[in-house]
Amino acid sequence: MSRTQLLLKQARLSSIPQGWNISQIGKSCSIRNDLRKPISVDERSTIKGDYPYYGPTGILDYIDEYLIDGEFALIGEDGDHFLKPQEKSQTIYVKGRFNANNHAHVIASTQACSAHWFAIFFKHRNITDFLSRQGANRYKLNKATLEKLPILLPPPPEQKAIADLLSTWDEAIEKTERLIQAKEASLKGQIQKLISQRCDSWPHVKPKKIFDTITEKNFPEEELLSVTQDRGVIPRSMLEGRVMSPDGTTASYKLIKRGDFAISLRSFQGGIEYSNYQGIISPAYTVLRPKIELNRDFYRLFFKSYIFIKKYLNLAVIGIRDGKQISIPDFLSIKIPVPPIEEQKEIAETLSVCQHEINLLKQLADKYKTQKRGLMQKMLTGEWRVKPEVVNQYE
């Protein structure tokens, strides 16, 4: 097997696009780990400033001095982010003045490979085959191994053209995510105004007088659902990546219907989840079904609010540190607000409009990310090429 064939196999590529070549990081890139500087948390606390201090996966702090100035890429030396290359970025592209700690390799541009191209090429690339293990779920990429990583290299003008094209999607994603953050901040303000400031004036009733705890089992034909903190109760088929399937029978799994709520021993972390679906969930959850007239949208939002989690649900938490959990009997005995039904409806309608806008923006961001992943798959392997007249503009 020739060296080129070996590099292609290691890179999980079938061929080299016309006009491109395949190389290794040590031969085509400049590793500038001499620019790294480990600075402890205590020391950083005394030199706060405007210059970012990077770790392997992002900014750790801001300090009043910088050691690096220019265009560079960072790739982690260790960490658990290597386990999820499709979900977590493996590289960081940085321009300007900054610092990096000793857990990130620093890559500078060369005539053969720009730092931007390096960052894009390895951003979501699975390199676990090259890594050494550091205990459970931790991997290490030392400098010697980094130097051996294979990389496809288009001519520099084409590298720049592809990088600029993909940056268009990055800008759209970042703009949408900023809008999401602004809308979420607005929603929190609305919740504070419409719920938090009124809670004390509303009647309070024990949850066991509002909800029945439902234990309906032996529905193996029903769809298997997952309870998530960010999306509520959803079909497992909607989850990305690997999902553990139950071993053996699902006879003990509980039926949950549309409009029910699910609470677990860990609900103190993110509140109680609402189900828009009918199916079966793990027996570890308690299913709550309203037994009095109430507005489900109001409680869907209230059960995820900061005031509910901290002021009410926290009363049902037992244990400390890693042993903390919700006591379901205690939860059913605390008192929670029950506003008049018309007020529930008014509040829910107002907040639902805000939440709907956020959901639409999240769908748009997901769409952009999916488009970008597909585009990267094609562009970074040369299956799709930038038009020559566009590449010529970068020469």
CSV table of C-alpha atoms in Angstrom, one decimal:
chain,number,residue,atom,x,y,z
A,1,MET,CA,0.0,0.0,0.0
A,2,SER,CA,1.4,3.4,-1.0
A,3,ARG,CA,1.7,6.3,1.4
A,4,THR,CA,-1.1,8.1,-0.4
A,5,GLN,CA,-3.4,5.1,-0.2
A,6,LEU,CA,-2.6,4.7,3.5
A,7,LEU,CA,-3.4,8.4,4.2
A,8,LEU,CA,-6.7,8.1,2.3
A,9,LYS,CA,-7.6,5.0,4.3
A,10,GLN,CA,-6.7,6.8,7.5
A,11,ALA,CA,-8.8,9.8,6.5
A,12,ARG,CA,-11.7,7.6,5.5
A,13,LEU,CA,-11.6,9.0,1.9
A,14,SER,CA,-11.9,7.2,-1.4
A,15,SER,CA,-9.9,9.5,-3.6
A,16,ILE,CA,-8.1,12.8,-4.0
A,17,PRO,CA,-10.0,15.5,-5.9
A,18,GLN,CA,-8.3,16.8,-9.1
A,19,GLY,CA,-5.8,19.5,-8.2
A,20,TRP,CA,-5.8,18.7,-4.5
A,21,ASN,CA,-3.3,16.7,-2.5
A,22,ILE,CA,-3.3,14.8,0.7
A,23,SER,CA,-0.7,15.4,3.4
A,24,GLN,CA,-0.1,15.2,7.2
A,25,ILE,CA,-0.4,18.0,9.7
A,26,GLY,CA,3.3,17.8,10.6
A,27,LYS,CA,4.3,18.3,7.0
A,28,SER,CA,1.8,21.0,5.9
A,29,CYS,CA,0.8,23.0,9.0
A,30,SER,CA,2.7,25.0,11.7
A,31,ILE,CA,2.1,23.8,15.3
A,32,ARG,CA,2.8,26.8,17.6
A,33,ASN,CA,2.4,25.3,21.0
A,34,ASP,CA,5.2,27.5,22.1
A,35,LEU,CA,2.6,30.3,22.2
A,36,ARG,CA,0.5,28.5,24.9
A,37,LYS,CA,0.5,29.5,28.5
A,38,PRO,CA,-1.2,27.8,31.4
A,39,ILE,CA,-2.7,30.4,33.8
A,40,SER,CA,-4.5,29.2,36.9
A,41,VAL,CA,-8.0,30.3,37.9
A,42,ASP,CA,-6.6,32.1,40.9
A,43,GLU,CA,-4.0,34.0,38.8
A,44,ARG,CA,-6.6,34.9,36.1
A,45,SER,CA,-8.8,36.4,38.8
A,46,THR,CA,-6.1,39.0,39.4
A,47,ILE,CA,-5.6,40.0,35.8
A,48,LYS,CA,-9.1,40.4,34.4
A,49,GLY,CA,-9.2,42.2,31.1
A,50,ASP,CA,-10.5,42.2,27.5
A,51,TYR,CA,-8.4,39.4,25.9
A,52,PRO,CA,-9.9,35.9,25.6
A,53,TYR,CA,-8.2,33.0,27.3
A,54,TYR,CA,-9.1,29.8,25.4
A,55,GLY,CA,-9.2,26.2,26.4
A,56,PRO,CA,-9.7,23.2,24.1
A,57,THR,CA,-13.4,23.9,23.5
A,58,GLY,CA,-13.9,27.6,24.0
A,59,ILE,CA,-13.2,30.7,26.0
A,60,LEU,CA,-12.5,30.1,29.7
A,61,ASP,CA,-11.9,33.7,30.8
A,62,TYR,CA,-10.8,37.2,29.8
A,63,ILE,CA,-7.5,38.7,31.0
A,64,ASP,CA,-5.5,41.9,30.5
A,65,GLU,CA,-2.7,40.6,28.4
A,66,TYR,CA,-2.2,38.6,25.2
A,67,LEU,CA,0.5,36.3,23.8
A,68,ILE,CA,-1.0,35.5,20.4
A,69,ASP,CA,-2.0,37.9,17.7
A,70,GLY,CA,-3.2,36.9,14.2
A,71,GLU,CA,-5.1,34.1,12.5
A,72,PHE,CA,-5.0,30.7,14.2
A,73,ALA,CA,-6.9,27.4,14.7
A,74,LEU,CA,-7.1,25.6,18.0
A,75,ILE,CA,-7.7,21.8,18.5
A,76,GLY,CA,-8.0,20.2,21.8
A,77,GLU,CA,-5.2,18.1,23.3
A,78,ASP,CA,-7.7,16.3,25.6
A,79,GLY,CA,-11.3,16.3,26.5
A,80,ASP,CA,-14.6,14.4,26.1
A,81,HIS,CA,-15.7,16.5,23.1
A,82,PHE,CA,-13.8,14.1,20.9
A,83,LEU,CA,-16.6,11.6,21.6
A,84,LYS,CA,-19.3,13.6,19.7
A,85,PRO,CA,-17.7,15.1,16.6
A,86,GLN,CA,-21.0,15.6,14.9
A,87,GLU,CA,-22.5,17.5,17.8
A,88,LYS,CA,-19.5,19.3,19.2
A,89,SER,CA,-16.9,21.3,17.4
A,90,GLN,CA,-13.5,19.8,17.4
A,91,THR,CA,-11.7,23.0,16.5
A,92,ILE,CA,-11.9,26.8,17.1
A,93,TYR,CA,-11.0,29.4,14.5
A,94,VAL,CA,-9.6,32.6,16.1
A,95,LYS,CA,-8.6,35.9,14.7
A,96,GLY,CA,-7.0,38.8,16.7
A,97,ARG,CA,-5.4,39.0,20.1
A,98,PHE,CA,-5.9,36.1,22.5
A,99,ASN,CA,-4.3,33.5,24.8
A,100,ALA,CA,-4.5,29.7,24.8
A,101,ASN,CA,-3.9,27.2,27.7
A,102,ASN,CA,-1.8,24.1,27.4
A,103,HIS,CA,-4.9,21.9,26.7
A,104,ALA,CA,-5.3,23.2,23.1
A,105,HIS,CA,-2.8,22.8,20.2
A,106,VAL,CA,-2.2,26.1,18.4
A,107,ILE,CA,-2.1,25.9,14.6
A,108,ALA,CA,-0.8,28.7,12.4
A,109,SER,CA,-1.2,29.2,8.7
A,110,THR,CA,1.5,28.1,6.2
A,111,GLN,CA,1.7,28.5,2.4
A,112,ALA,CA,0.2,25.0,2.0
A,113,CYS,CA,-2.6,25.2,4.6
A,114,SER,CA,-4.4,28.1,6.2
A,115,ALA,CA,-5.5,28.0,9.8
A,116,HIS,CA,-9.0,28.6,8.6
A,117,TRP,CA,-8.9,25.6,6.4
A,118,PHE,CA,-7.5,23.4,9.2
A,119,ALA,CA,-10.3,24.6,11.5
A,120,ILE,CA,-13.0,23.8,8.9
A,121,PHE,CA,-11.6,20.5,7.8
A,122,PHE,CA,-11.4,19.1,11.4
A,123,LYS,CA,-14.4,20.9,12.8
A,124,HIS,CA,-16.6,17.9,12.8
A,125,ARG,CA,-14.2,15.2,11.7
A,126,ASN,CA,-14.0,12.0,13.7
A,127,ILE,CA,-10.4,11.4,14.7
A,128,THR,CA,-11.0,9.0,17.6
A,129,ASP,CA,-9.0,6.2,15.8
A,130,PHE,CA,-5.9,8.3,16.3
A,131,LEU,CA,-6.4,9.2,20.0
A,132,SER,CA,-5.0,7.5,23.1
A,133,ARG,CA,-7.4,6.8,26.0
A,134,GLN,CA,-7.2,8.7,29.4
A,135,GLY,CA,-9.6,6.7,31.5
A,136,ALA,CA,-13.3,6.4,30.9
A,137,ASN,CA,-14.7,8.7,28.1
A,138,ARG,CA,-11.5,10.9,27.9
A,139,TYR,CA,-9.1,10.9,25.0
A,140,LYS,CA,-5.8,12.6,24.3
A,141,LEU,CA,-4.3,14.0,21.1
A,142,ASN,CA,-0.6,14.6,21.8
A,143,LYS,CA,1.6,16.6,19.4
A,144,ALA,CA,3.2,13.5,17.9
A,145,THR,CA,-0.2,12.1,16.9
A,146,LEU,CA,-1.5,15.5,15.7
A,147,GLU,CA,1.5,15.6,13.3
A,148,LYS,CA,0.4,12.3,11.7
A,149,LEU,CA,-3.2,13.3,11.1
A,150,PRO,CA,-4.0,13.2,7.4
A,151,ILE,CA,-5.6,16.3,5.7
A,152,LEU,CA,-6.9,17.1,2.3
A,153,LEU,CA,-5.4,20.3,0.8
A,154,PRO,CA,-7.0,22.2,-2.0
A,155,PRO,CA,-4.9,25.0,-3.6
A,156,PRO,CA,-4.8,28.0,-1.2
A,157,PRO,CA,-7.3,30.1,-3.3
A,158,GLU,CA,-9.8,27.3,-3.2
A,159,GLN,CA,-9.3,26.9,0.6
A,160,LYS,CA,-10.2,30.5,1.0
A,161,ALA,CA,-13.2,30.3,-1.3
A,162,ILE,CA,-14.6,27.2,0.5
A,163,ALA,CA,-14.0,28.8,3.9
A,164,ASP,CA,-15.8,32.0,2.9
A,165,LEU,CA,-18.7,30.0,1.5
A,166,LEU,CA,-19.1,28.0,4.7
A,167,SER,CA,-18.7,31.2,6.8
A,168,THR,CA,-22.0,32.5,5.2
A,169,TRP,CA,-23.8,29.7,6.9
A,170,ASP,CA,-21.9,30.3,10.2
A,171,GLU,CA,-23.1,34.0,10.1
A,172,ALA,CA,-26.7,32.9,9.5
A,173,ILE,CA,-26.5,30.5,12.4
A,174,GLU,CA,-24.9,33.0,14.7
A,175,LYS,CA,-27.4,35.7,13.8
A,176,THR,CA,-30.3,33.3,14.4
A,177,GLU,CA,-28.9,32.1,17.7
A,178,ARG,CA,-28.5,35.7,18.9
A,179,LEU,CA,-32.2,36.3,18.0
A,180,ILE,CA,-33.1,33.2,20.0
A,181,GLN,CA,-31.2,34.5,23.0
A,182,ALA,CA,-32.9,37.9,22.8
A,183,LYS,CA,-36.3,36.2,22.5
A,184,GLU,CA,-35.6,33.9,25.4
A,185,ALA,CA,-34.5,36.9,27.5
A,186,SER,CA,-37.8,38.6,26.6
A,187,LEU,CA,-39.8,35.5,27.5
A,188,LYS,CA,-38.1,35.4,30.9
A,189,GLY,CA,-39.1,39.0,31.4
A,190,GLN,CA,-42.7,38.2,30.5
A,191,ILE,CA,-42.7,35.2,32.9
A,192,GLN,CA,-41.4,37.4,35.6
A,193,LYS,CA,-44.1,40.1,35.0
A,194,LEU,CA,-47.0,37.7,34.4
A,195,ILE,CA,-46.3,34.9,36.8
A,196,SER,CA,-43.5,35.6,39.3
A,197,GLN,CA,-44.9,38.9,40.5
A,198,ARG,CA,-48.4,37.5,40.9
A,199,CYS,CA,-47.7,34.1,42.5
A,200,ASP,CA,-48.2,35.2,46.0
A,201,SER,CA,-51.7,36.7,45.2
A,202,TRP,CA,-53.0,33.4,43.7
A,203,PRO,CA,-54.7,30.6,45.6
A,204,HIS,CA,-52.3,27.7,46.4
A,205,VAL,CA,-53.3,24.1,46.2
A,206,LYS,CA,-51.5,20.8,46.7
A,207,PRO,CA,-50.6,19.0,43.4
A,208,LYS,CA,-52.3,15.8,44.5
A,209,LYS,CA,-55.6,17.8,44.4
A,210,ILE,CA,-54.8,19.0,40.9
A,211,PHE,CA,-53.3,15.9,39.3
A,212,ASP,CA,-53.7,12.2,39.4
A,213,THR,CA,-50.6,10.1,39.3
A,214,ILE,CA,-51.1,7.6,36.5
A,215,THR,CA,-49.6,4.1,36.3
A,216,GLU,CA,-50.9,2.4,33.1
A,217,LYS,CA,-48.7,-0.3,31.9
A,218,ASN,CA,-48.6,-3.2,29.3
A,219,PHE,CA,-48.9,-1.1,26.2
A,220,PRO,CA,-46.0,-2.5,24.1
A,221,GLU,CA,-47.6,-1.5,20.9
A,222,GLU,CA,-47.4,2.2,21.8
A,223,GLU,CA,-44.5,4.4,20.5
A,224,LEU,CA,-41.4,4.7,22.7
A,225,LEU,CA,-41.0,8.3,24.0
A,226,SER,CA,-38.1,10.1,25.6
A,227,VAL,CA,-38.4,12.8,28.3
A,228,THR,CA,-36.0,15.7,27.5
A,229,GLN,CA,-35.3,18.9,29.4
A,230,ASP,CA,-35.2,21.1,26.3
A,231,ARG,CA,-38.0,19.5,24.1
A,232,GLY,CA,-40.3,17.9,26.6
A,233,VAL,CA,-41.7,14.4,26.0
A,234,ILE,CA,-40.9,13.4,22.3
A,235,PRO,CA,-40.6,10.3,20.2
A,236,ARG,CA,-37.2,8.6,20.5
A,237,SER,CA,-37.0,8.7,16.7
A,238,MET,CA,-36.6,12.5,17.0
A,239,LEU,CA,-33.4,12.3,19.0
A,240,GLU,CA,-30.2,12.7,17.2
A,241,GLY,CA,-27.3,10.3,17.6
A,242,ARG,CA,-27.3,7.1,19.6
A,243,VAL,CA,-30.3,6.3,21.8
A,244,MET,CA,-30.2,3.4,24.2
A,245,SER,CA,-33.1,1.0,23.6
A,246,PRO,CA,-34.7,-0.8,26.5
A,247,ASP,CA,-33.5,-4.4,27.0
A,248,GLY,CA,-36.2,-7.0,26.7
A,249,THR,CA,-39.9,-6.1,27.3
A,250,THR,CA,-41.4,-2.7,27.7
A,251,ALA,CA,-44.3,-4.1,29.7
A,252,SER,CA,-43.3,-2.0,32.7
A,253,TYR,CA,-43.2,1.2,30.8
A,254,LYS,CA,-45.9,3.8,31.6
A,255,LEU,CA,-48.5,5.1,29.2
A,256,ILE,CA,-48.4,8.9,28.8
A,257,LYS,CA,-51.1,10.8,26.8
A,258,ARG,CA,-51.0,14.1,25.1
A,259,GLY,CA,-51.6,16.8,27.7
A,260,ASP,CA,-50.0,14.8,30.5
A,261,PHE,CA,-46.8,15.8,32.5
A,262,ALA,CA,-43.8,13.7,33.4
A,263,ILE,CA,-41.7,14.2,36.6
A,264,SER,CA,-38.6,12.3,37.6
A,265,LEU,CA,-36.3,12.2,40.5
A,266,ARG,CA,-34.0,14.6,38.6
A,267,SER,CA,-36.7,17.2,37.7
A,268,PHE,CA,-35.1,19.7,40.1
A,269,GLN,CA,-32.6,20.4,37.3
A,270,GLY,CA,-35.1,21.5,34.6
A,271,GLY,CA,-38.6,21.3,35.8
A,272,ILE,CA,-41.5,19.1,34.8
A,273,GLU,CA,-42.0,18.1,31.2
A,274,TYR,CA,-45.1,18.3,29.1
A,275,SER,CA,-46.1,15.7,26.5
A,276,ASN,CA,-47.5,16.5,23.1
A,277,TYR,CA,-47.5,12.8,22.2
A,278,GLN,CA,-49.1,9.6,23.3
A,279,GLY,CA,-46.7,6.7,23.9
A,280,ILE,CA,-44.8,4.9,26.7
A,281,ILE,CA,-42.0,6.3,28.9
A,282,SER,CA,-39.5,4.7,31.3
A,283,PRO,CA,-41.1,3.5,34.6
A,284,ALA,CA,-38.6,5.9,36.4
A,285,TYR,CA,-41.0,8.7,35.6
A,286,THR,CA,-44.2,9.7,37.3
A,287,VAL,CA,-47.0,10.6,35.0
A,288,LEU,CA,-49.3,13.5,36.1
A,289,ARG,CA,-52.7,13.9,34.5
A,290,PRO,CA,-54.9,16.9,35.4
A,291,LYS,CA,-58.1,16.0,37.2
A,292,ILE,CA,-59.5,19.6,37.5
A,293,GLU,CA,-60.1,22.2,34.8
A,294,LEU,CA,-56.9,24.0,34.1
A,295,ASN,CA,-55.0,25.4,31.1
A,296,ARG,CA,-52.3,22.9,30.2
A,297,ASP,CA,-50.3,25.6,28.3
A,298,PHE,CA,-50.1,27.7,31.4
A,299,TYR,CA,-48.7,24.8,33.5
A,300,ARG,CA,-46.5,23.7,30.6
A,301,LEU,CA,-44.7,27.1,30.9
A,302,PHE,CA,-45.0,27.4,34.6
A,303,PHE,CA,-43.5,24.0,35.3
A,304,LYS,CA,-40.4,25.1,33.4
A,305,SER,CA,-40.1,28.5,34.9
A,306,TYR,CA,-37.3,29.6,37.3
A,307,ILE,CA,-39.7,30.5,40.0
A,308,PHE,CA,-41.4,27.1,40.0
A,309,ILE,CA,-38.1,25.2,40.1
A,310,LYS,CA,-36.4,27.4,42.8
A,311,LYS,CA,-39.4,28.4,44.9
A,312,TYR,CA,-41.7,25.4,44.8
A,313,LEU,CA,-40.0,22.3,43.4
A,314,ASN,CA,-37.0,22.9,45.5
A,315,LEU,CA,-39.1,22.2,48.6
A,316,ALA,CA,-39.4,18.6,47.4
A,317,VAL,CA,-35.7,18.0,47.0
A,318,ILE,CA,-34.0,15.6,49.3
A,319,GLY,CA,-30.3,14.6,49.6
A,320,ILE,CA,-27.2,16.7,48.9
A,321,ARG,CA,-24.7,17.1,46.0
A,322,ASP,CA,-24.8,14.1,43.6
A,323,GLY,CA,-27.5,12.4,45.8
A,324,LYS,CA,-30.1,15.2,45.3
A,325,GLN,CA,-33.4,14.0,44.0
A,326,ILE,CA,-37.1,14.9,44.0
A,327,SER,CA,-39.3,13.2,46.5
A,328,ILE,CA,-42.5,12.6,44.6
A,329,PRO,CA,-44.7,12.3,47.8
A,330,ASP,CA,-43.2,15.6,49.0
A,331,PHE,CA,-43.9,17.3,45.7
A,332,LEU,CA,-47.5,16.1,45.8
A,333,SER,CA,-47.9,17.7,49.2
A,334,ILE,CA,-46.4,21.2,48.6
A,335,LYS,CA,-48.7,23.9,47.5
A,336,ILE,CA,-48.5,25.5,44.0
A,337,PRO,CA,-50.3,28.5,42.5
A,338,VAL,CA,-53.7,27.9,40.8
A,339,PRO,CA,-54.8,31.2,39.2
A,340,PRO,CA,-58.4,31.7,38.0
A,341,ILE,CA,-58.9,29.7,34.7
A,342,GLU,CA,-59.4,32.9,32.6
A,343,GLU,CA,-56.2,34.3,33.9
A,344,GLN,CA,-54.4,31.1,33.1
A,345,LYS,CA,-55.6,31.3,29.6
A,346,GLU,CA,-54.6,35.0,29.1
A,347,ILE,CA,-51.1,34.4,30.5
A,348,ALA,CA,-50.7,31.2,28.4
A,349,GLU,CA,-51.8,32.9,25.2
A,350,THR,CA,-49.3,35.8,25.7
A,351,LEU,CA,-46.4,33.5,26.7
A,352,SER,CA,-47.2,31.0,23.9
A,353,VAL,CA,-46.8,33.6,21.3
A,354,CYS,CA,-43.3,34.3,22.6
A,355,GLN,CA,-42.5,30.6,22.8
A,356,HIS,CA,-43.8,30.0,19.3
A,357,GLU,CA,-41.4,32.6,17.9
A,358,ILE,CA,-38.5,31.0,19.8
A,359,ASN,CA,-39.5,27.5,18.4
A,360,LEU,CA,-39.6,28.8,14.9
A,361,LEU,CA,-36.2,30.4,15.2
A,362,LYS,CA,-34.8,27.2,16.7
A,363,GLN,CA,-36.2,25.3,13.7
A,364,LEU,CA,-34.5,27.8,11.4
A,365,ALA,CA,-31.2,27.4,13.2
A,366,ASP,CA,-31.5,23.6,13.0
A,367,LYS,CA,-32.2,23.9,9.2
A,368,TYR,CA,-29.1,26.1,8.7
A,369,LYS,CA,-27.0,23.6,10.7
A,370,THR,CA,-28.3,20.7,8.7
A,371,GLN,CA,-27.6,22.5,5.4
A,372,LYS,CA,-24.1,23.4,6.5
A,373,ARG,CA,-23.3,19.8,7.6
A,374,GLY,CA,-24.4,18.6,4.2
A,375,LEU,CA,-22.5,21.3,2.4
A,376,MET,CA,-19.3,20.5,4.5
A,377,GLN,CA,-19.6,16.9,3.6
A,378,LYS,CA,-19.6,17.7,-0.1
A,379,MET,CA,-17.1,20.6,-0.1
A,380,LEU,CA,-14.5,19.3,2.2
A,381,THR,CA,-14.1,16.1,0.2
A,382,GLY,CA,-14.1,17.8,-3.2
A,383,GLU,CA,-17.3,16.1,-4.3
A,384,TRP,CA,-18.7,19.6,-4.9
A,385,ARG,CA,-16.3,22.2,-6.2
A,386,VAL,CA,-16.4,26.0,-6.1
A,387,LYS,CA,-16.7,27.5,-9.6
A,388,PRO,CA,-13.3,28.4,-11.1
A,389,GLU,CA,-14.4,32.0,-11.7
A,390,VAL,CA,-15.1,32.3,-8.0
A,391,VAL,CA,-11.8,30.7,-7.0
A,392,ASN,CA,-9.9,33.0,-9.4
A,393,GLN,CA,-11.1,36.0,-7.3
A,394,TYR,CA,-9.0,34.7,-4.4
A,395,GLU,CA,-5.7,34.4,-6.4
